[in-house]
Tab-separated table of C-alpha atoms and ligand atoms in Angstrom:
chain	number	residue	atom	x	y	z
E	1	MET	CA	263.441	180.775	-42.205
E	2	PHE	CA	260.028	179.811	-43.621
E	3	ASN	CA	259.432	176.111	-44.242
E	4	PHE	CA	257.775	175.494	-47.633
E	5	ARG	CA	257.427	171.706	-47.210
E	6	ASN	CA	253.925	170.544	-46.263
E	7	GLU	CA	253.610	167.246	-44.424
E	8	LEU	CA	251.967	164.653	-46.628
E	9	THR	CA	249.506	161.901	-45.701
E	10	GLY	CA	247.175	159.886	-47.886
E	11	ALA	CA	245.539	156.614	-48.811
E	12	PHE	CA	246.595	153.623	-50.927
E	13	GLY	CA	243.784	151.724	-52.594
E	14	MET	CA	242.320	150.465	-55.846
E	15	PRO	CA	239.777	151.713	-56.770
E	16	ILE	CA	240.324	154.974	-54.893
E	17	ASP	CA	238.983	157.861	-57.017
E	18	GLU	CA	235.590	158.095	-55.286
E	19	ASN	CA	237.011	158.095	-51.751
E	20	PRO	CA	236.009	161.396	-50.054
E	21	SER	CA	238.775	161.192	-47.398
E	22	PRO	CA	240.894	164.184	-48.605
E	23	VAL	CA	238.181	166.762	-47.813
E	24	MET	CA	237.561	165.182	-44.422
E	25	TYR	CA	241.212	164.904	-43.370
E	26	GLU	CA	242.198	168.338	-44.605
E	27	ALA	CA	239.267	169.852	-42.652
E	28	GLY	CA	240.642	168.007	-39.608
E	29	TYR	CA	244.156	169.368	-40.190
E	30	ARG	CA	242.834	172.916	-40.592
E	31	SER	CA	240.979	172.579	-37.281
E	32	CYS	CA	244.371	171.832	-35.671
E	33	GLY	CA	245.995	174.805	-37.426
E	34	LEU	CA	248.088	172.460	-39.580
E	35	ASN	CA	248.716	172.899	-43.293
E	36	TRP	CA	249.009	169.167	-43.910
E	37	ARG	CA	247.893	167.479	-47.142
E	38	TYR	CA	246.017	164.225	-47.841
E	39	GLN	CA	246.430	162.639	-51.268
E	40	LEU	CA	244.725	159.568	-52.792
E	41	PHE	CA	247.153	157.152	-54.495
E	42	GLU	CA	245.874	154.424	-56.798
E	43	VAL	CA	248.130	151.501	-55.905
E	44	ASP	CA	247.974	148.250	-57.853
E	45	PRO	CA	248.288	145.185	-55.565
E	46	ALA	CA	251.475	144.168	-57.425
E	47	ASP	CA	253.064	147.520	-56.472
E	48	LEU	CA	252.089	147.579	-52.801
E	49	GLU	CA	255.535	146.739	-51.385
E	50	CYS	CA	257.133	149.438	-53.537
E	51	ALA	CA	254.464	151.988	-52.534
E	52	ILE	CA	255.019	151.238	-48.859
E	53	ARG	CA	258.787	151.620	-49.300
E	54	SER	CA	258.111	155.064	-50.765
E	55	VAL	CA	256.436	156.082	-47.494
E	56	ARG	CA	259.897	155.984	-45.895
E	57	THR	CA	261.704	157.466	-48.914
E	58	LEU	CA	259.328	160.426	-49.322
E	59	LYS	CA	258.895	160.832	-45.553
E	60	ILE	CA	255.109	160.568	-45.874
E	61	ALA	CA	253.826	161.035	-42.311
E	62	GLY	CA	250.993	158.519	-42.499
E	63	VAL	CA	248.905	156.463	-44.866
E	64	ASN	CA	245.485	154.819	-44.769
E	65	LEU	CA	244.975	151.518	-46.525
E	66	THR	CA	241.751	150.604	-48.204
E	67	ILE	CA	240.493	147.838	-50.495
E	68	PRO	CA	242.374	145.561	-51.336
E	69	HIS	CA	245.504	146.253	-49.248
E	70	LYS	CA	244.457	145.955	-45.596
E	71	THR	CA	245.771	142.440	-45.008
E	72	GLU	CA	248.669	142.286	-47.462
E	73	ALA	CA	250.234	145.509	-46.125
E	74	MET	CA	250.768	143.923	-42.701
E	75	LYS	CA	253.825	142.007	-43.833
E	76	TYR	CA	255.694	145.203	-44.759
E	77	MET	CA	255.336	146.815	-41.305
E	78	ASP	CA	258.143	147.102	-38.730
E	79	GLU	CA	255.613	146.834	-35.932
E	80	LEU	CA	251.902	146.051	-35.508
E	81	SER	CA	249.594	147.437	-32.821
E	82	GLU	CA	247.863	144.978	-30.522
E	83	SER	CA	244.468	145.529	-32.162
E	84	ALA	CA	245.945	145.127	-35.669
E	85	GLN	CA	247.390	141.776	-34.605
E	86	MET	CA	244.068	140.713	-33.132
E	87	ILE	CA	242.005	141.847	-36.143
E	88	GLY	CA	244.479	140.586	-38.754
E	89	ALA	CA	244.267	143.744	-40.901
E	90	ILE	CA	245.567	147.333	-40.865
E	91	ASN	CA	243.953	150.515	-42.166
E	92	THR	CA	246.577	153.000	-40.914
E	93	ILE	CA	250.364	153.258	-41.215
E	94	ILE	CA	252.217	155.618	-38.897
E	95	ASN	CA	255.692	156.637	-40.098
E	96	HIS	CA	257.678	157.120	-36.920
E	97	ASN	CA	261.055	158.391	-38.143
E	98	GLY	CA	261.216	155.721	-40.841
E	99	ARG	CA	259.788	152.981	-38.642
E	100	LEU	CA	256.400	151.912	-40.018
E	101	ILE	CA	253.745	150.987	-37.478
E	102	GLY	CA	250.555	149.279	-38.693
E	103	ASP	CA	247.364	149.993	-36.767
E	104	ASN	CA	243.629	149.551	-37.235
E	105	THR	CA	241.230	152.378	-36.360
E	106	ASP	CA	238.132	151.043	-38.206
E	107	GLY	CA	236.573	149.166	-35.283
E	108	LYS	CA	237.430	151.851	-32.727
E	109	GLY	CA	235.935	154.484	-35.051
E	110	PHE	CA	232.746	152.414	-35.232
E	111	VAL	CA	232.575	152.100	-31.433
E	112	ILE	CA	233.202	155.835	-30.833
E	113	GLY	CA	230.554	156.699	-33.463
E	114	MET	CA	228.037	154.506	-31.598
E	115	GLU	CA	228.954	155.919	-28.187
E	116	ARG	CA	228.807	159.551	-29.338
E	117	ARG	CA	225.238	158.890	-30.445
E	118	GLY	CA	224.437	157.538	-27.008
E	119	ALA	CA	224.465	153.805	-27.826
E	120	ASP	CA	226.022	151.644	-25.117
E	121	LEU	CA	227.457	148.370	-26.446
E	122	GLN	CA	227.730	146.734	-23.021
E	123	GLY	CA	225.579	143.572	-22.858
E	124	LYS	CA	224.121	144.077	-26.350
E	125	THR	CA	223.458	141.466	-29.039
E	126	ILE	CA	224.760	142.504	-32.457
E	127	VAL	CA	223.907	140.961	-35.819
E	128	MET	CA	226.437	141.823	-38.503
E	129	LEU	CA	226.120	141.290	-42.250
E	130	GLY	CA	229.567	140.673	-43.764
E	131	ALA	CA	232.865	139.182	-42.640
E	132	GLY	CA	235.442	141.243	-44.560
E	133	GLY	CA	238.149	143.553	-43.210
E	134	ALA	CA	235.780	146.160	-41.764
E	135	ALA	CA	233.542	143.490	-40.196
E	136	ARG	CA	236.574	141.879	-38.522
E	137	ALA	CA	237.611	145.191	-36.965
E	138	ILE	CA	234.059	146.017	-35.835
E	139	GLY	CA	233.449	142.524	-34.447
E	140	VAL	CA	236.643	142.467	-32.378
E	141	GLU	CA	236.263	146.016	-30.996
E	142	CYS	CA	232.561	145.551	-30.112
E	143	ALA	CA	233.460	142.343	-28.297
E	144	LEU	CA	236.243	144.144	-26.397
E	145	LYS	CA	233.648	146.800	-25.434
E	146	GLY	CA	231.601	144.139	-23.647
E	147	CYS	CA	228.792	143.241	-26.001
E	148	LYS	CA	227.034	139.985	-25.088
E	149	LYS	CA	226.804	138.179	-28.408
E	150	ILE	CA	227.696	138.686	-32.069
E	151	VAL	CA	225.956	136.854	-34.912
E	152	ILE	CA	227.763	136.964	-38.267
E	153	ILE	CA	225.744	136.516	-41.464
E	154	ASN	CA	227.972	136.233	-44.536
E	155	ARG	CA	227.661	135.087	-48.145
E	156	THR	CA	230.857	132.998	-48.007
E	157	GLU	CA	230.410	130.489	-45.216
E	158	GLN	CA	234.105	129.901	-44.562
E	159	LYS	CA	234.825	133.598	-43.962
E	160	GLY	CA	231.758	133.955	-41.740
E	161	ARG	CA	232.736	130.965	-39.612
E	162	GLU	CA	236.335	132.178	-39.432
E	163	LEU	CA	235.250	135.567	-38.081
E	164	ALA	CA	232.887	134.073	-35.491
E	165	GLY	CA	235.744	131.765	-34.395
E	166	LEU	CA	238.211	134.664	-34.230
E	167	ILE	CA	235.927	136.787	-32.034
E	168	GLN	CA	235.240	133.893	-29.716
E	169	ALA	CA	238.909	132.861	-29.465
E	170	LYS	CA	240.423	136.353	-29.042
E	171	THR	CA	237.802	137.950	-26.802
E	172	GLY	CA	235.782	135.128	-25.220
E	173	VAL	CA	232.514	136.775	-26.364
E	174	ASP	CA	229.828	134.417	-27.682
E	175	ALA	CA	229.875	134.567	-31.503
E	176	GLU	CA	228.109	132.433	-34.082
E	177	TYR	CA	227.724	132.153	-37.843
E	178	LEU	CA	224.388	132.086	-39.651
E	179	SER	CA	224.237	131.229	-43.349
E	180	TRP	CA	222.974	133.914	-45.719
E	181	ASP	CA	220.008	132.410	-47.519
E	182	ALA	CA	217.798	134.722	-49.618
E	183	GLY	CA	215.603	136.851	-47.342
E	184	VAL	CA	217.403	135.526	-44.247
E	185	HIS	CA	215.589	136.108	-40.937
E	186	ILE	CA	217.430	138.427	-38.557
E	187	PRO	CA	217.667	136.923	-35.062
E	188	ALA	CA	216.431	139.066	-32.146
E	189	CYS	CA	219.094	141.697	-31.495
E	190	ASP	CA	219.751	145.245	-30.251
E	191	ILE	CA	221.979	146.360	-33.131
E	192	LEU	CA	222.008	145.352	-36.816
E	193	VAL	CA	225.043	146.337	-38.923
E	194	ASN	CA	225.597	146.207	-42.667
E	195	ALA	CA	229.357	145.723	-43.069
E	196	THR	CA	229.197	144.486	-46.678
E	197	ASN	CA	229.869	146.474	-49.863
E	198	ILE	CA	226.199	146.283	-50.858
E	199	GLY	CA	224.862	149.787	-51.520
E	200	LEU	CA	228.251	151.461	-52.068
E	201	TYR	CA	228.055	154.001	-54.905
E	202	PRO	CA	227.224	153.302	-57.741
E	203	ASP	CA	225.465	150.160	-56.396
E	204	ARG	CA	221.877	150.923	-55.312
E	205	ASN	CA	221.011	147.455	-54.035
E	206	LYS	CA	220.253	146.515	-50.457
E	207	PRO	CA	221.188	143.365	-48.511
E	208	ASP	CA	218.725	140.527	-49.144
E	209	ILE	CA	217.328	140.036	-45.625
E	210	CYS	CA	213.851	139.909	-44.051
E	211	TYR	CA	213.352	143.632	-43.253
E	212	ASP	CA	210.157	142.906	-41.321
E	213	ASP	CA	212.358	141.422	-38.575
E	214	ILE	CA	213.546	144.978	-37.808
E	215	ARG	CA	211.733	146.217	-34.687
E	216	PRO	CA	210.969	149.843	-33.717
E	217	GLY	CA	213.819	151.275	-31.652
E	218	MET	CA	216.402	148.757	-32.877
E	219	ILE	CA	219.698	150.432	-33.827
E	220	VAL	CA	220.499	149.845	-37.501
E	221	GLN	CA	223.900	150.994	-38.727
E	222	ASP	CA	225.185	150.972	-42.306
E	223	ILE	CA	228.937	151.485	-42.655
E	224	ILE	CA	228.641	152.444	-46.348
E	225	PRO	CA	229.883	156.062	-46.424
E	226	ASN	CA	228.660	156.940	-49.924
E	227	PRO	CA	225.730	157.484	-50.215
E	228	ALA	CA	224.999	158.254	-46.567
E	229	GLN	CA	221.307	157.332	-46.935
E	230	THR	CA	221.412	153.787	-48.316
E	231	GLU	CA	218.412	151.672	-49.345
E	232	PHE	CA	219.209	149.479	-46.299
E	233	LEU	CA	218.805	152.459	-43.940
E	234	LYS	CA	215.651	153.599	-45.751
E	235	GLU	CA	214.032	150.175	-45.171
E	236	ALA	CA	215.081	150.272	-41.499
E	237	GLY	CA	213.710	153.818	-41.152
E	238	LYS	CA	210.325	152.698	-42.512
E	239	ARG	CA	210.177	150.266	-39.564
E	240	GLN	CA	210.966	152.980	-36.969
E	241	ALA	CA	214.490	151.744	-36.312
E	242	VAL	CA	217.108	154.223	-35.062
E	243	THR	CA	219.374	154.558	-38.095
E	244	TYR	CA	223.079	155.527	-38.160
E	245	ASP	CA	224.895	156.192	-41.423
E	246	GLY	CA	228.515	155.398	-42.323
E	247	LEU	CA	229.820	158.981	-42.118
E	248	ASN	CA	230.256	158.934	-38.353
E	249	MET	CA	232.443	155.830	-38.422
E	250	LEU	CA	234.472	157.347	-41.257
E	251	VAL	CA	235.036	160.535	-39.282
E	252	TYR	CA	235.994	158.854	-36.007
E	253	GLN	CA	238.361	156.310	-37.581
E	254	GLY	CA	239.910	159.256	-39.421
E	255	ALA	CA	240.168	161.411	-36.299
E	256	LEU	CA	242.044	158.589	-34.561
E	257	ALA	CA	244.479	158.437	-37.499
E	258	VAL	CA	245.008	162.232	-37.348
E	259	GLU	CA	245.809	161.917	-33.635
E	260	LYS	CA	248.348	159.176	-34.317
E	261	TRP	CA	249.995	161.108	-37.176
E	262	THR	CA	250.004	164.633	-35.757
E	263	GLY	CA	249.608	164.271	-31.976
E	264	ARG	CA	246.705	166.786	-32.189
E	265	HIS	CA	242.963	166.307	-31.674
E	266	PRO	CA	241.010	167.432	-34.756
E	267	ARG	CA	237.495	168.871	-34.520
E	268	THR	CA	235.292	165.973	-35.636
E	269	GLU	CA	232.393	168.399	-36.251
E	270	ASP	CA	234.513	170.108	-38.928
E	271	MET	CA	235.443	166.767	-40.502
E	272	LEU	CA	231.798	165.662	-40.584
E	273	ALA	CA	230.614	169.006	-41.985
E	274	ALA	CA	233.231	168.850	-44.771
E	275	LEU	CA	232.092	165.344	-45.699
E	276	ALA	CA	228.400	166.258	-45.609
E	277	LYS	CA	229.044	169.289	-47.827
E	278	CYS	CA	231.019	167.196	-50.267
E	279	GLN	CA	228.122	164.682	-50.471
E	280	GLU	CA	225.655	167.516	-51.121
E	281	ASN	CA	227.772	168.620	-54.069
E	282	THR	CA	228.245	165.106	-55.456
E	283	GLU	CA	225.485	163.449	-57.376
E	284	VAL	CA	224.997	160.009	-55.802
Z	1	NDP	P1	235.927	143.444	-47.877
Z	1	NDP	O1	236.119	143.271	-49.353
Z	1	NDP	O2	237.006	143.017	-46.957
Z	1	NDP	O3	234.578	142.687	-47.423
Z	1	NDP	C1	233.389	142.823	-48.158
Z	1	NDP	C2	232.260	142.051	-47.466
Z	1	NDP	O4	231.051	142.292	-48.202
Z	1	NDP	C3	232.461	140.547	-47.474
Z	1	NDP	O5	231.920	140.011	-46.297
Z	1	NDP	C4	231.643	140.102	-48.691
Z	1	NDP	O6	231.161	138.788	-48.596
Z	1	NDP	C5	230.484	141.057	-48.613
Z	1	NDP	N1	229.820	141.248	-49.908
Z	1	NDP	C6	230.263	141.976	-50.967
Z	1	NDP	N2	229.380	141.922	-51.967
Z	1	NDP	C7	228.355	141.145	-51.528
Z	1	NDP	C8	227.134	140.724	-52.104
Z	1	NDP	N3	226.780	141.089	-53.344
Z	1	NDP	N4	226.302	139.933	-51.381
Z	1	NDP	C9	226.645	139.568	-50.116
Z	1	NDP	N5	227.796	139.938	-49.511
Z	1	NDP	C10	228.634	140.711	-50.210
Z	1	NDP	O7	235.604	144.986	-47.684
Z	1	NDP	P2	235.708	145.861	-46.331
Z	1	NDP	O8	235.233	145.029	-45.204
Z	1	NDP	O9	237.041	146.486	-46.237
Z	1	NDP	O10	234.668	147.033	-46.648
Z	1	NDP	C11	233.272	146.763	-46.701
Z	1	NDP	C12	232.526	148.079	-46.865
Z	1	NDP	O11	232.699	148.864	-45.718
Z	1	NDP	C13	233.004	148.924	-48.044
Z	1	NDP	O12	231.876	149.357	-48.764
Z	1	NDP	C14	233.678	150.124	-47.428
Z	1	NDP	O13	233.445	151.306	-48.150
Z	1	NDP	C15	232.983	150.198	-46.070
Z	1	NDP	N6	233.845	150.778	-45.030
Z	1	NDP	C16	233.391	151.880	-44.386
Z	1	NDP	C17	234.153	152.471	-43.398
Z	1	NDP	C18	233.645	153.678	-42.721
Z	1	NDP	O14	234.432	154.293	-41.975
Z	1	NDP	N7	232.400	154.064	-42.874
Z	1	NDP	C19	235.473	151.939	-43.015
Z	1	NDP	C20	235.836	150.729	-43.732
Z	1	NDP	C21	235.041	150.184	-44.718
Z	1	NDP	P3	232.066	137.510	-49.026
Z	1	NDP	O15	232.898	137.184	-47.812
Z	1	NDP	O16	231.069	136.484	-49.354
Z	1	NDP	O17	232.890	137.945	-50.202
């Protein structure tokens, strides 16, 4: 008999409307020959526990978590992956026959995106702007990949210091905090990452740093996925840096989630092409 029920996956967040994940995930499912769906759910923080309970009730196969749920959702999981425990945040829930497993694919997606572009993190010095959920995941995974040093520059000193301390304590990699004064000088480094919200649509600002510290050949990565070409990347490009946009990280963290939910390997080229097409058609 034909089965009319499509497996459902999705994302819980607030705001969520401008998240392009459905087109990317559904392109990934199609590349695996699966007719799975991906739906965005606007979930108020006060309703998070109830929403997570519905994952079991409705037999939703998997869910991504985005702002502001990545930390809070941890307490409703039956199990946490090792990296989720280390990072202290989850972006993916896997529903394994009613048992909810919290995982974090953000940092691994970042690392794979770098490696696929030929960047080797081993022995590198990274300067990262931001100390939020994404920065925590990136910092921990880059340290586990063998980078030499991570410098965190963050607006809120306490969060910046906390992240530097966490990286140092959990991975043993040298990490330090630098306060974010206006036009802050960027210490000598191989890779500069913007892991703040600055530049996320509709914001057209760029981080307030000394752009003349960017050297030709330095890798400059923005994790903002929308727009792909941020003002931050444009400034870096003017100084002959090698620039990477946020779409790659989005695709690889998503591909890891698809693998965990479906057991299949999606074609990342298809996921990236779907995202790029969607950006072409969206005025940003
Ligand atoms: P969080 O809210 O956890 O962290 C936001 C960070 O940005 C904090 O460090 C915050 O500093 C900083 N920040 C925000 N506004 C400013 C400002 N005006 N000036 C200076 N610093 C500022 O968010 P996430 O870490 O979860 O997400 C950050 C960004 O990364 C989002 O735009 C998201 O879209 C993107 N992202 C992209 C992914 C991808 O795959 N490409 C995956 C995950 C996230 P403070 O501590 O002082 O508040």
